[in-house]
Amino acid sequence: HDRALTEIGVPLWRVVDADGLRLLFTHGDEHDPMTRALWPLSRAVNYANGWAARVGLGSVDAPIFWIESALIGVRKDPERDAFVRRALRAAAACAADVAVCGHTHVPVVARPVAAGGRWYLNSGTCREGRLDWLSIDTRGRHFEHHQGW
């Protein structure tokens, strides 16, 4: 999974300044206390899931994903979502205006209401035939979630 990329030197996060806007790009593992605490288990589940998909069994991690989402506080309302709050705290720590994450597989474009006026964006997922992605217009301050090609 994405955290494994650190073994070949890929950073877990990146701050980008563009058009007077500072963006924090991160997968999101670091905002998930379960993944941080149980990293070997998380890696094993991702490995097993990849092989299950290769042999045609589909996703075997759905129940684990559902339980983990409930335990780490992923909610449909971004203002009540503990994961979002942790991501926005990370953005504040590096003076970013926008936190762009993945990890939860839940697409979100949350306008700043609280959290110091910061935006939270989550790209969604690219699995099981679904393709979610974000368009980010830094000059126009326009952020949008898309699904499909």
PDB file of C-alpha atoms in Angstrom:
ATOM      1  CA  HIS A   1       0.000   0.000   0.000  1.00  0.00           C
ATOM      2  CA  ASP A   2       1.046   3.631  -0.182  1.00  0.00           C
ATOM      3  CA  ARG A   3       2.996   3.557   3.094  1.00  0.00           C
ATOM      4  CA  ALA A   4       5.174   0.819   1.593  1.00  0.00           C
ATOM      5  CA  LEU A   5       6.376   3.365  -0.980  1.00  0.00           C
ATOM      6  CA  THR A   6       8.428   5.030   1.767  1.00  0.00           C
ATOM      7  CA  GLU A   7      10.732   2.023   1.497  1.00  0.00           C
ATOM      8  CA  ILE A   8      11.793   3.317  -1.936  1.00  0.00           C
ATOM      9  CA  GLY A   9      11.960   6.965  -0.872  1.00  0.00           C
ATOM     10  CA  VAL A  10       8.500   8.278  -1.768  1.00  0.00           C
ATOM     11  CA  PRO A  11       7.405  10.841   0.869  1.00  0.00           C
ATOM     12  CA  LEU A  12       4.172  10.338   2.831  1.00  0.00           C
ATOM     13  CA  TRP A  13       3.188  13.955   2.268  1.00  0.00           C
ATOM     14  CA  ARG A  14       4.072  16.929   0.100  1.00  0.00           C
ATOM     15  CA  VAL A  15       3.320  20.649   0.507  1.00  0.00           C
ATOM     16  CA  VAL A  16       2.790  22.590  -2.731  1.00  0.00           C
ATOM     17  CA  ASP A  17       2.438  26.356  -3.094  1.00  0.00           C
ATOM     18  CA  ALA A  18       0.474  27.458  -6.167  1.00  0.00           C
ATOM     19  CA  ASP A  19      -1.218  30.772  -6.979  1.00  0.00           C
ATOM     20  CA  GLY A  20      -1.015  31.944  -3.377  1.00  0.00           C
ATOM     21  CA  LEU A  21      -2.602  28.748  -2.100  1.00  0.00           C
ATOM     22  CA  ARG A  22      -0.749  26.185   0.004  1.00  0.00           C
ATOM     23  CA  LEU A  23      -1.859  22.550  -0.391  1.00  0.00           C
ATOM     24  CA  LEU A  24      -0.919  19.546   1.732  1.00  0.00           C
ATOM     25  CA  PHE A  25      -1.062  16.318  -0.291  1.00  0.00           C
ATOM     26  CA  THR A  26      -1.040  13.146   1.772  1.00  0.00           C
ATOM     27  CA  HIS A  27      -2.352   9.639   1.433  1.00  0.00           C
ATOM     28  CA  GLY A  28      -3.833   9.840   4.902  1.00  0.00           C
ATOM     29  CA  ASP A  29      -2.295   6.858   6.689  1.00  0.00           C
ATOM     30  CA  GLU A  30      -0.751   9.242   9.182  1.00  0.00           C
ATOM     31  CA  HIS A  31      -4.235  10.557  10.147  1.00  0.00           C
ATOM     32  CA  ASP A  32      -5.452   7.024  10.924  1.00  0.00           C
ATOM     33  CA  PRO A  33      -4.445   5.857  14.410  1.00  0.00           C
ATOM     34  CA  MET A  34      -5.333   2.224  13.615  1.00  0.00           C
ATOM     35  CA  THR A  35      -3.118   2.052  10.544  1.00  0.00           C
ATOM     36  CA  ARG A  36      -0.259   3.666  12.464  1.00  0.00           C
ATOM     37  CA  ALA A  37      -0.637   1.301  15.430  1.00  0.00           C
ATOM     38  CA  LEU A  38      -1.340  -1.842  13.415  1.00  0.00           C
ATOM     39  CA  TRP A  39       0.832  -1.195  10.365  1.00  0.00           C
ATOM     40  CA  PRO A  40       1.943  -4.858   9.930  1.00  0.00           C
ATOM     41  CA  LEU A  41      -1.700  -6.024   9.989  1.00  0.00           C
ATOM     42  CA  SER A  42      -2.728  -3.287   7.563  1.00  0.00           C
ATOM     43  CA  ARG A  43       0.048  -4.293   5.178  1.00  0.00           C
ATOM     44  CA  ALA A  44      -0.933  -7.978   5.392  1.00  0.00           C
ATOM     45  CA  VAL A  45      -4.594  -7.184   4.643  1.00  0.00           C
ATOM     46  CA  ASN A  46      -3.604  -5.081   1.622  1.00  0.00           C
ATOM     47  CA  TYR A  47      -1.349  -7.870   0.365  1.00  0.00           C
ATOM     48  CA  ALA A  48      -4.100 -10.490   0.795  1.00  0.00           C
ATOM     49  CA  ASN A  49      -6.641  -8.216  -0.869  1.00  0.00           C
ATOM     50  CA  GLY A  50      -4.367  -7.670  -3.871  1.00  0.00           C
ATOM     51  CA  TRP A  51      -3.887 -11.392  -4.372  1.00  0.00           C
ATOM     52  CA  ALA A  52      -7.593 -12.110  -3.918  1.00  0.00           C
ATOM     53  CA  ALA A  53      -8.363  -9.596  -6.669  1.00  0.00           C
ATOM     54  CA  ARG A  54      -5.739 -11.170  -8.962  1.00  0.00           C
ATOM     55  CA  VAL A  55      -7.326 -14.602  -8.681  1.00  0.00           C
ATOM     56  CA  GLY A  56     -10.841 -13.254  -9.192  1.00  0.00           C
ATOM     57  CA  LEU A  57     -12.166 -13.256  -5.620  1.00  0.00           C
ATOM     58  CA  GLY A  58     -12.743  -9.502  -5.549  1.00  0.00           C
ATOM     59  CA  SER A  59     -12.322  -7.412  -2.436  1.00  0.00           C
ATOM     60  CA  VAL A  60     -11.899  -9.367   0.768  1.00  0.00           C
ATOM     61  CA  ASP A  61     -11.249  -6.347   2.951  1.00  0.00           C
ATOM     62  CA  ALA A  62     -14.732  -4.753   2.853  1.00  0.00           C
ATOM     63  CA  PRO A  63     -15.732  -5.884   6.383  1.00  0.00           C
ATOM     64  CA  ILE A  64     -12.378  -4.776   7.781  1.00  0.00           C
ATOM     65  CA  PHE A  65     -12.653  -1.442   5.971  1.00  0.00           C
ATOM     66  CA  TRP A  66     -16.172  -0.854   7.349  1.00  0.00           C
ATOM     67  CA  ILE A  67     -15.108  -1.656  10.928  1.00  0.00           C
ATOM     68  CA  GLU A  68     -11.959   0.462  10.665  1.00  0.00           C
ATOM     69  CA  SER A  69     -13.913   3.421   9.243  1.00  0.00           C
ATOM     70  CA  ALA A  70     -16.322   3.263  12.166  1.00  0.00           C
ATOM     71  CA  LEU A  71     -13.496   3.006  14.708  1.00  0.00           C
ATOM     72  CA  ILE A  72     -11.398   5.890  13.342  1.00  0.00           C
ATOM     73  CA  GLY A  73     -14.426   8.171  13.119  1.00  0.00           C
ATOM     74  CA  VAL A  74     -15.127   8.424   9.374  1.00  0.00           C
ATOM     75  CA  ARG A  75     -18.537  10.074   8.987  1.00  0.00           C
ATOM     76  CA  LYS A  76     -20.602  11.281   6.033  1.00  0.00           C
ATOM     77  CA  ASP A  77     -20.689  14.748   7.593  1.00  0.00           C
ATOM     78  CA  PRO A  78     -17.130  16.140   7.269  1.00  0.00           C
ATOM     79  CA  GLU A  79     -17.643  18.403  10.303  1.00  0.00           C
ATOM     80  CA  ARG A  80     -18.248  15.330  12.494  1.00  0.00           C
ATOM     81  CA  ASP A  81     -15.503  13.236  10.895  1.00  0.00           C
ATOM     82  CA  ALA A  82     -12.505  12.613  13.190  1.00  0.00           C
ATOM     83  CA  PHE A  83     -10.278  11.698  10.214  1.00  0.00           C
ATOM     84  CA  VAL A  84     -11.063  15.053   8.571  1.00  0.00           C
ATOM     85  CA  ARG A  85     -10.270  16.904  11.800  1.00  0.00           C
ATOM     86  CA  ARG A  86      -6.882  15.144  12.041  1.00  0.00           C
ATOM     87  CA  ALA A  87      -6.106  15.958   8.390  1.00  0.00           C
ATOM     88  CA  LEU A  88      -7.030  19.615   8.927  1.00  0.00           C
ATOM     89  CA  ARG A  89      -4.816  19.778  12.020  1.00  0.00           C
ATOM     90  CA  ALA A  90      -1.936  18.481   9.875  1.00  0.00           C
ATOM     91  CA  ALA A  91      -2.716  21.176   7.280  1.00  0.00           C
ATOM     92  CA  ALA A  92      -2.703  23.830  10.003  1.00  0.00           C
ATOM     93  CA  ALA A  93       0.657  22.574  11.277  1.00  0.00           C
ATOM     94  CA  CYS A  94       2.257  23.321   7.902  1.00  0.00           C
ATOM     95  CA  ALA A  95       0.165  26.461   7.252  1.00  0.00           C
ATOM     96  CA  ALA A  96      -1.680  24.797   4.346  1.00  0.00           C
ATOM     97  CA  ASP A  97      -5.006  26.163   3.107  1.00  0.00           C
ATOM     98  CA  VAL A  98      -6.107  22.796   1.714  1.00  0.00           C
ATOM     99  CA  ALA A  99      -5.666  19.208   2.910  1.00  0.00           C
ATOM    100  CA  VAL A 100      -5.862  16.709   0.035  1.00  0.00           C
ATOM    101  CA  CYS A 101      -6.113  13.089   1.188  1.00  0.00           C
ATOM    102  CA  GLY A 102      -7.069   9.616   0.160  1.00  0.00           C
ATOM    103  CA  HIS A 103      -7.045   6.605   2.475  1.00  0.00           C
ATOM    104  CA  THR A 104     -10.740   6.532   3.486  1.00  0.00           C
ATOM    105  CA  HIS A 105     -11.979   5.881  -0.084  1.00  0.00           C
ATOM    106  CA  VAL A 106     -14.803   8.350   0.678  1.00  0.00           C
ATOM    107  CA  PRO A 107     -14.880  11.250  -1.824  1.00  0.00           C
ATOM    108  CA  VAL A 108     -15.313  14.651  -0.155  1.00  0.00           C
ATOM    109  CA  VAL A 109     -14.989  18.285  -1.133  1.00  0.00           C
ATOM    110  CA  ALA A 110     -15.640  20.070   2.169  1.00  0.00           C
ATOM    111  CA  ARG A 111     -15.896  23.824   2.157  1.00  0.00           C
ATOM    112  CA  PRO A 112     -14.245  25.609   5.043  1.00  0.00           C
ATOM    113  CA  VAL A 113     -16.762  26.217   7.786  1.00  0.00           C
ATOM    114  CA  ALA A 114     -14.560  25.822  10.805  1.00  0.00           C
ATOM    115  CA  ALA A 115     -10.955  24.609  10.972  1.00  0.00           C
ATOM    116  CA  GLY A 116      -9.474  28.034  10.337  1.00  0.00           C
ATOM    117  CA  GLY A 117     -11.014  28.331   6.879  1.00  0.00           C
ATOM    118  CA  ARG A 118      -9.165  25.310   5.507  1.00  0.00           C
ATOM    119  CA  TRP A 119     -10.575  23.043   2.809  1.00  0.00           C
ATOM    120  CA  TYR A 120     -10.583  19.252   3.073  1.00  0.00           C
ATOM    121  CA  LEU A 121     -10.546  17.215  -0.139  1.00  0.00           C
ATOM    122  CA  ASN A 122     -10.574  13.436  -0.480  1.00  0.00           C
ATOM    123  CA  SER A 123     -10.105  11.899  -3.895  1.00  0.00           C
ATOM    124  CA  GLY A 124     -12.209   8.822  -3.183  1.00  0.00           C
ATOM    125  CA  THR A 125     -11.058   5.534  -4.645  1.00  0.00           C
ATOM    126  CA  CYS A 126      -9.769   3.721  -7.690  1.00  0.00           C
ATOM    127  CA  ARG A 127     -10.812   0.157  -6.971  1.00  0.00           C
ATOM    128  CA  GLU A 128     -13.382  -2.417  -7.934  1.00  0.00           C
ATOM    129  CA  GLY A 129     -14.145  -0.689 -11.219  1.00  0.00           C
ATOM    130  CA  ARG A 130     -14.608   2.753  -9.688  1.00  0.00           C
ATOM    131  CA  LEU A 131     -12.470   5.732 -10.655  1.00  0.00           C
ATOM    132  CA  ASP A 132     -12.741   8.842  -8.467  1.00  0.00           C
ATOM    133  CA  TRP A 133     -10.553  11.892  -8.937  1.00  0.00           C
ATOM    134  CA  LEU A 134     -10.294  15.570  -8.039  1.00  0.00           C
ATOM    135  CA  SER A 135      -9.800  18.625 -10.189  1.00  0.00           C
ATOM    136  CA  ILE A 136      -8.043  21.443  -8.362  1.00  0.00           C
ATOM    137  CA  ASP A 137      -8.065  24.947  -9.817  1.00  0.00           C
ATOM    138  CA  THR A 138      -5.709  26.866  -7.546  1.00  0.00           C
ATOM    139  CA  ARG A 139      -6.121  30.187  -9.363  1.00  0.00           C
ATOM    140  CA  GLY A 140      -9.944  30.090  -9.277  1.00  0.00           C
ATOM    141  CA  ARG A 141     -10.086  28.364  -5.865  1.00  0.00           C
ATOM    142  CA  HIS A 142     -12.384  25.733  -7.377  1.00  0.00           C
ATOM    143  CA  PHE A 143     -12.244  22.114  -6.218  1.00  0.00           C
ATOM    144  CA  GLU A 144     -14.391  19.354  -7.666  1.00  0.00           C
ATOM    145  CA  HIS A 145     -14.806  15.585  -7.265  1.00  0.00           C
ATOM    146  CA  HIS A 146     -15.357  13.507 -10.417  1.00  0.00           C
ATOM    147  CA  GLN A 147     -16.238   9.894 -10.995  1.00  0.00           C
ATOM    148  CA  GLY A 148     -15.297   7.934 -14.111  1.00  0.00           C
ATOM    149  CA  TRP A 149     -13.438   9.085 -17.191  1.00  0.00           C
TER     150      TRP A 149
END
